[in-house]
Coordinates of N, CA and C in Angstrom, one line a residue:
M62 N -0.4 11.7 -46.0 CA 0.6 11.1 -45.3 C 0.5 11.3 -43.8
K63 N 0.2 12.5 -43.4 CA 0.0 12.8 -42.0 C -1.1 12.0 -41.4
H64 N -2.2 11.8 -42.2 CA -3.4 11.1 -41.7 C -3.0 9.6 -41.4
K65 N -2.1 9.0 -42.3 CA -1.7 7.6 -42.1 C -0.9 7.5 -40.8
W66 N 0.0 8.4 -40.6 CA 0.8 8.4 -39.3 C -0.1 8.6 -38.1
S67 N -1.0 9.4 -38.2 CA -1.9 9.6 -37.1 C -2.7 8.4 -36.8
L68 N -3.2 7.7 -37.8 CA -4.0 6.5 -37.7 C -3.1 5.4 -37.1
L69 N -1.9 5.3 -37.6 CA -0.9 4.3 -37.2 C -0.6 4.5 -35.7
T70 N -0.3 5.7 -35.3 CA 0.0 6.1 -33.9 C -1.2 5.7 -33.0
F71 N -2.4 6.0 -33.4 CA -3.6 5.7 -32.7 C -3.8 4.2 -32.5
V72 N -3.6 3.4 -33.5 CA -3.7 2.0 -33.4 C -2.6 1.4 -32.5
A73 N -1.4 1.9 -32.7 CA -0.3 1.4 -31.9 C -0.5 1.7 -30.4
F74 N -1.0 2.9 -30.1 CA -1.3 3.3 -28.7 C -2.4 2.4 -28.2
G75 N -3.4 2.1 -28.9 CA -4.5 1.2 -28.5 C -4.0 -0.2 -28.2
L76 N -3.1 -0.7 -29.1 CA -2.6 -2.0 -28.9 C -1.7 -2.0 -27.6
F77 N -0.9 -1.0 -27.4 CA -0.1 -0.8 -26.2 C -0.9 -0.9 -24.9
I78 N -2.0 -0.2 -24.9 CA -3.0 -0.2 -23.8 C -3.6 -1.6 -23.6
L79 N -4.0 -2.2 -24.6 CA -4.6 -3.5 -24.6 C -3.7 -4.5 -24.0
F80 N -2.5 -4.6 -24.6 CA -1.5 -5.5 -24.1 C -1.0 -5.2 -22.7
G81 N -0.9 -3.9 -22.4 CA -0.5 -3.5 -21.1 C -1.4 -3.9 -20.0
Q82 N -2.7 -3.8 -20.3 CA -3.7 -4.3 -19.3 C -3.7 -5.8 -19.2
Q83 N -3.6 -6.5 -20.3 CA -3.5 -7.9 -20.4 C -2.4 -8.5 -19.6
Y84 N -1.2 -7.9 -19.7 CA 0.0 -8.4 -19.0 C 0.4 -7.6 -17.8
Q85 N -0.6 -6.8 -17.3 CA -0.5 -6.0 -16.0 C 0.8 -5.2 -16.0
W86 N 1.1 -4.5 -17.1 CA 2.3 -3.6 -17.1 C 2.1 -2.3 -16.3
F87 N 0.8 -2.0 -16.0 CA 0.5 -0.7 -15.4 C 0.1 -0.9 -13.9
G88 N 0.2 -2.1 -13.3 CA -0.4 -2.3 -12.0 C -1.8 -2.7 -12.2
S89 N -2.4 -3.3 -11.2 CA -3.7 -3.8 -11.3 C -4.7 -3.0 -10.5
G90 N -5.9 -2.8 -11.0 CA -7.0 -2.2 -10.3 C -8.0 -3.3 -9.8
N91 N -7.6 -4.5 -10.0 CA -8.5 -5.6 -9.6 C -8.2 -6.0 -8.1
P92 N -9.1 -5.8 -7.2 CA -8.9 -6.1 -5.8 C -8.6 -7.6 -5.5
D93 N -9.0 -8.5 -6.4 CA -8.8 -9.9 -6.2 C -7.3 -10.2 -6.4
S94 N -6.6 -9.3 -7.1 CA -5.1 -9.6 -7.3 C -4.3 -9.0 -6.2
F95 N -4.8 -8.2 -5.3 CA -4.1 -7.5 -4.2 C -3.7 -8.6 -3.2
P96 N -2.5 -8.5 -2.5 CA -2.1 -9.4 -1.5 C -3.2 -9.4 -0.3
K97 N -3.4 -10.6 0.2 CA -4.4 -10.7 1.3 C -3.7 -11.2 2.6
L98 N -4.2 -10.8 3.7 CA -3.6 -11.2 5.0 C -3.7 -12.7 5.1
P99 N -2.6 -13.3 5.3 CA -2.6 -14.8 5.5 C -3.4 -15.2 6.7
A100 N -3.9 -16.4 6.8 CA -4.7 -16.9 8.0 C -3.8 -16.9 9.2
S101 N -2.5 -17.1 9.0 CA -1.5 -17.1 10.1 C -0.2 -16.7 9.5
P102 N 0.7 -16.1 10.4 CA 2.0 -15.7 9.9 C 2.9 -16.9 9.8
S103 N 4.0 -16.8 9.0 CA 5.0 -17.9 8.9 C 6.2 -17.7 9.8
F104 N 6.0 -16.9 10.9 CA 7.0 -16.6 11.8 C 6.4 -16.4 13.2
E105 N 7.3 -16.4 14.2 CA 6.8 -16.1 15.6 C 6.4 -14.7 15.7
I106 N 5.2 -14.4 16.3 CA 4.7 -13.1 16.5 C 5.2 -12.4 17.7
S107 N 5.5 -11.2 17.6 CA 6.0 -10.3 18.7 C 4.7 -9.8 19.4
K108 N 4.6 -10.0 20.7 CA 3.5 -9.4 21.5 C 3.9 -8.3 22.3
T109 N 5.2 -7.9 22.2 CA 5.7 -6.8 23.0 C 5.3 -5.4 22.6
H110 N 4.6 -5.3 21.4 CA 4.2 -4.1 20.9 C 2.7 -3.8 21.1
D111 N 2.0 -4.7 21.8 CA 0.6 -4.6 22.0 C 0.3 -3.2 22.6
G112 N -0.8 -2.6 22.2 CA -1.3 -1.3 22.7 C -1.9 -0.5 21.6
E113 N -2.2 0.8 22.0 CA -2.8 1.8 21.1 C -1.7 2.5 20.4
W114 N -1.9 2.8 19.1 CA -0.8 3.5 18.3 C -1.5 4.6 17.4
I115 N -0.8 5.7 17.3 CA -1.2 6.8 16.4 C 0.0 7.3 15.6
G116 N -0.3 7.7 14.4 CA 0.8 8.2 13.5 C 0.3 8.8 12.3
R117 N 1.2 8.9 11.3 CA 0.9 9.6 10.0 C 1.5 8.8 8.9
R118 N 0.8 9.0 7.7 CA 1.4 8.5 6.5 C 1.7 9.8 5.7
V119 N 2.9 9.9 5.2 CA 3.4 11.1 4.5 C 3.8 10.7 3.1
D120 N 3.2 11.5 2.1 CA 3.5 11.3 0.7 C 4.7 12.1 0.3
V121 N 5.6 11.6 -0.5 CA 6.8 12.3 -1.0 C 6.7 12.7 -2.4
T122 N 5.6 12.4 -3.1 CA 5.5 12.7 -4.6 C 5.0 14.1 -4.9
G123 N 4.2 14.7 -3.9 CA 3.6 16.0 -4.2 C 2.3 15.9 -5.0
N124 N 1.9 14.7 -5.3 CA 0.7 14.5 -6.1 C -0.6 14.8 -5.2
N125 N -1.5 15.6 -5.7 CA -2.7 16.0 -4.9 C -3.5 14.8 -4.4
M126 N -3.6 13.7 -5.2 CA -4.4 12.6 -4.8 C -3.8 11.8 -3.7
C127 N -2.5 12.1 -3.3 CA -1.8 11.3 -2.3 C -1.8 12.1 -1.0
E128 N -2.9 12.3 -0.4 CA -3.1 13.1 0.8 C -2.3 12.5 2.0
R129 N -1.8 13.5 2.8 CA -1.2 13.1 4.1 C -2.4 12.7 4.9
T130 N -2.2 11.7 5.7 CA -3.3 11.2 6.6 C -2.9 10.6 7.9
A131 N -3.7 10.7 8.9 CA -3.4 10.0 10.2 C -3.7 8.5 10.0
I132 N -2.9 7.8 10.9 CA -3.1 6.4 11.0 C -3.4 6.1 12.5
T133 N -4.5 5.4 12.8 CA -4.8 5.0 14.1 C -5.1 3.5 14.2
G134 N -4.9 3.0 15.4 CA -5.2 1.6 15.6 C -4.6 1.0 16.8
K135 N -4.6 -0.3 16.8 CA -4.0 -1.0 18.0 C -3.4 -2.3 17.5
I136 N -2.5 -2.8 18.4 CA -1.9 -4.1 18.2 C -2.4 -5.0 19.4
V137 N -3.1 -6.1 19.2 CA -3.6 -7.0 20.2 C -3.1 -8.4 19.9
D138 N -2.4 -9.0 20.9 CA -1.8 -10.3 20.7 C -1.0 -10.4 19.5
G139 N -0.3 -9.4 19.2 CA 0.6 -9.3 18.0 C 0.0 -9.0 16.7
L140 N -1.3 -8.9 16.6 CA -2.0 -8.6 15.4 C -2.2 -7.1 15.3
A141 N -1.6 -6.4 14.3 CA -1.8 -4.9 14.2 C -3.1 -4.7 13.3
T142 N -4.0 -3.9 13.8 CA -5.2 -3.5 13.0 C -5.2 -2.0 13.1
L143 N -4.9 -1.4 11.9 CA -4.8 0.1 11.8 C -5.7 0.6 10.7
S144 N -6.0 1.9 10.8 CA -6.9 2.5 9.8 C -6.3 3.8 9.3
L145 N -6.4 4.0 7.9 CA -6.1 5.3 7.3 C -7.3 6.2 7.5
T146 N -7.2 7.3 8.2 CA -8.4 8.0 8.6 C -9.1 8.7 7.4
Y147 N -8.3 9.1 6.4 CA -9.0 9.9 5.3 C -9.9 9.0 4.4
N148 N -9.7 7.7 4.3 CA -10.6 6.9 3.5 C -11.0 5.6 4.2
G149 N -10.6 5.4 5.4 CA -11.1 4.2 6.2 C -10.5 2.9 5.8
T150 N -9.4 2.9 5.0 CA -8.7 1.7 4.6 C -8.2 1.0 5.9
I151 N -8.5 -0.3 6.0 CA -8.0 -1.1 7.2 C -6.7 -1.8 6.7
L152 N -5.7 -1.7 7.6 CA -4.4 -2.3 7.4 C -4.2 -3.3 8.5
K153 N -3.8 -4.6 8.2 CA -3.6 -5.6 9.2 C -2.3 -6.3 8.9
G154 N -1.7 -6.8 10.0 CA -0.4 -7.6 9.8 C 0.1 -7.9 11.2
W155 N 1.2 -8.6 11.2 CA 1.9 -9.0 12.4 C 3.4 -8.5 12.4
I156 N 3.9 -8.4 13.6 CA 5.3 -8.0 13.8 C 6.1 -9.3 14.1
N157 N 7.1 -9.5 13.3 CA 8.0 -10.6 13.4 C 8.8 -10.5 14.7
A158 N 8.8 -11.5 15.6 CA 9.4 -11.4 16.9 C 11.0 -11.4 16.7
E159 N 11.5 -12.0 15.7 CA 12.9 -12.1 15.5 C 13.5 -10.8 14.9
S160 N 12.8 -10.3 13.8 CA 13.4 -9.2 13.0 C 12.7 -7.9 13.3
N161 N 11.6 -7.9 14.1 CA 10.8 -6.7 14.3 C 10.2 -6.0 13.1
E162 N 10.1 -6.8 12.0 CA 9.6 -6.3 10.8 C 8.0 -6.4 10.8
L163 N 7.4 -5.4 10.2 CA 5.9 -5.4 10.1 C 5.6 -5.2 8.6
V164 N 4.7 -6.1 8.1 CA 4.2 -6.0 6.8 C 2.7 -5.9 6.9
L165 N 2.1 -4.9 6.4 CA 0.6 -4.7 6.5 C -0.1 -5.1 5.2
Y166 N -1.3 -5.6 5.3 CA -2.1 -5.9 4.2 C -3.3 -5.0 4.2
A167 N -3.7 -4.4 3.1 CA -4.8 -3.4 3.0 C -6.0 -4.1 2.5
S168 N -7.2 -3.5 2.9 CA -8.5 -4.0 2.5 C -9.2 -3.0 1.6
N169 N -8.5 -2.2 0.9 CA -9.1 -1.2 0.0 C -9.4 -1.9 -1.3
R170 N -10.6 -1.6 -1.9 CA -11.0 -2.3 -3.1 C -10.4 -1.6 -4.4
Q171 N -9.9 -0.4 -4.2 CA -9.4 0.4 -5.4 C -7.9 0.5 -5.4
W172 N -7.3 0.7 -4.3 CA -5.9 1.0 -4.2 C -5.1 -0.1 -3.6
D173 N -4.0 -0.5 -4.3 CA -3.2 -1.6 -3.8 C -2.0 -1.1 -3.0
Y174 N -2.3 -0.8 -1.7 CA -1.4 -0.2 -0.8 C -0.4 -1.3 -0.3
R175 N 0.9 -0.9 -0.2 CA 2.0 -1.7 0.4 C 2.6 -1.0 1.5
F176 N 2.6 -1.5 2.7 CA 3.2 -0.9 3.9 C 4.1 -1.8 4.5
S177 N 5.4 -1.4 4.8 CA 6.3 -2.2 5.5 C 7.0 -1.3 6.5
A178 N 7.5 -1.9 7.6 CA 8.2 -1.1 8.7 C 9.0 -1.9 9.6
T179 N 9.7 -1.2 10.4 CA 10.5 -1.8 11.5 C 9.9 -1.3 12.8
A180 N 9.7 -2.2 13.8 CA 9.1 -1.8 15.0 C 10.1 -1.6 16.1
G181 N 10.1 -0.5 16.8 CA 10.9 -0.2 18.0 C 10.0 -0.3 19.2
I182 N 10.5 0.0 20.3 CA 9.7 -0.1 21.6 C 8.5 0.8 21.5
N183 N 8.7 2.1 21.2 CA 7.6 3.0 21.2 C 7.3 3.7 19.8
R184 N 8.0 3.2 18.8 CA 7.8 3.8 17.5 C 7.9 2.7 16.4
I185 N 7.0 2.8 15.4 CA 7.1 1.9 14.3 C 7.2 2.9 13.1
Q186 N 8.2 2.6 12.2 CA 8.4 3.5 11.0 C 8.8 2.7 9.8
G187 N 8.4 3.2 8.7 CA 8.7 2.5 7.5 C 8.3 3.2 6.2
K188 N 8.1 2.5 5.1 CA 7.8 3.0 3.8 C 6.5 2.5 3.3
W189 N 5.9 3.2 2.4 CA 4.6 2.7 1.8 C 4.6 3.2 0.3
H190 N 3.8 2.5 -0.5 CA 3.6 2.9 -1.9 C 2.3 2.2 -2.4
L191 N 1.9 2.8 -3.5 CA 0.8 2.1 -4.2 C 1.4 1.4 -5.4
T192 N 0.9 0.2 -5.7 CA 1.4 -0.4 -6.9 C 0.6 0.0 -8.2
N193 N -0.6 0.6 -7.9 CA -1.4 1.0 -9.0 C -1.8 2.5 -9.0
G194 N -0.8 3.3 -8.5 CA -1.0 4.7 -8.4 C 0.4 5.4 -8.2
P195 N 0.4 6.7 -8.2 CA 1.7 7.5 -8.1 C 2.2 7.7 -6.7
C196 N 1.4 7.3 -5.7 CA 1.7 7.7 -4.3 C 2.8 6.8 -3.7
K197 N 3.6 7.4 -2.9 CA 4.6 6.7 -2.1 C 5.2 7.6 -1.0
G198 N 5.8 7.0 0.0 CA 6.4 7.9 1.0 C 6.8 7.1 2.3
T199 N 6.7 7.8 3.4 CA 7.1 7.2 4.7 C 5.8 7.2 5.6
W200 N 6.0 6.4 6.7 CA 4.9 6.4 7.6 C 5.5 6.1 9.0
Y201 N 4.7 6.4 10.0 CA 5.2 6.1 11.4 C 4.0 6.0 12.3
L202 N 4.2 5.3 13.4 CA 3.3 5.2 14.5 C 4.0 5.4 15.8
E203 N 3.4 6.0 16.8 CA 3.9 6.2 18.1 C 3.0 5.5 19.1
K204 N 3.5 4.8 20.0 CA 2.7 4.1 21.0 C 2.2 5.1 22.0
Q205 N 0.9 4.9 22.3 CA 0.2 5.8 23.3 C 0.3 5.1 24.7
S206 N 0.5 5.9 25.7 CA 0.7 5.4 27.1 C -0.7 5.1 27.7

C-alpha cells in the first residue's frame, strides 16, 4: 500500500511540475519572455536627471544568492543606462517627466529583474524583484556632482 502511495505522489508531483512549466506558474527562465526596452517611451522624457549616478541594490530576503551590489551608470538625454556591478547586468529605461517614475528593463539572459523607482533631484529610489527567483528589495541611486 505504501508503495502505491509513493508512486502516486511521484506521478502527481511530476504532473504538477510539467503543467507548472507549461502554464508558467513558477516564473520563466526564458529570456525571450522577459520585458524588453521599448524603442521609445509612451510619455514625455525628463532630461533634468541627466548625469552620473551611483547607488546600491539591497536584498531583503536574506537569501545567499541575492547579493547586495553596487549600481553605477548615467542618464543621458533622459535615457538611464545602469549596471549591476556583481554580474554586469545592464538596466535601461526613461524617467517620466510628469510623474518622475522610472521603470528599468534588464538585459540578463537568466534572471528576470524588475526595477521601478521615483526620481528626485539628487536621489532615485525604489523597489526591485526577480519574477523567476527569490530575490527582492530596495535600491537607490545618488547623483554625482
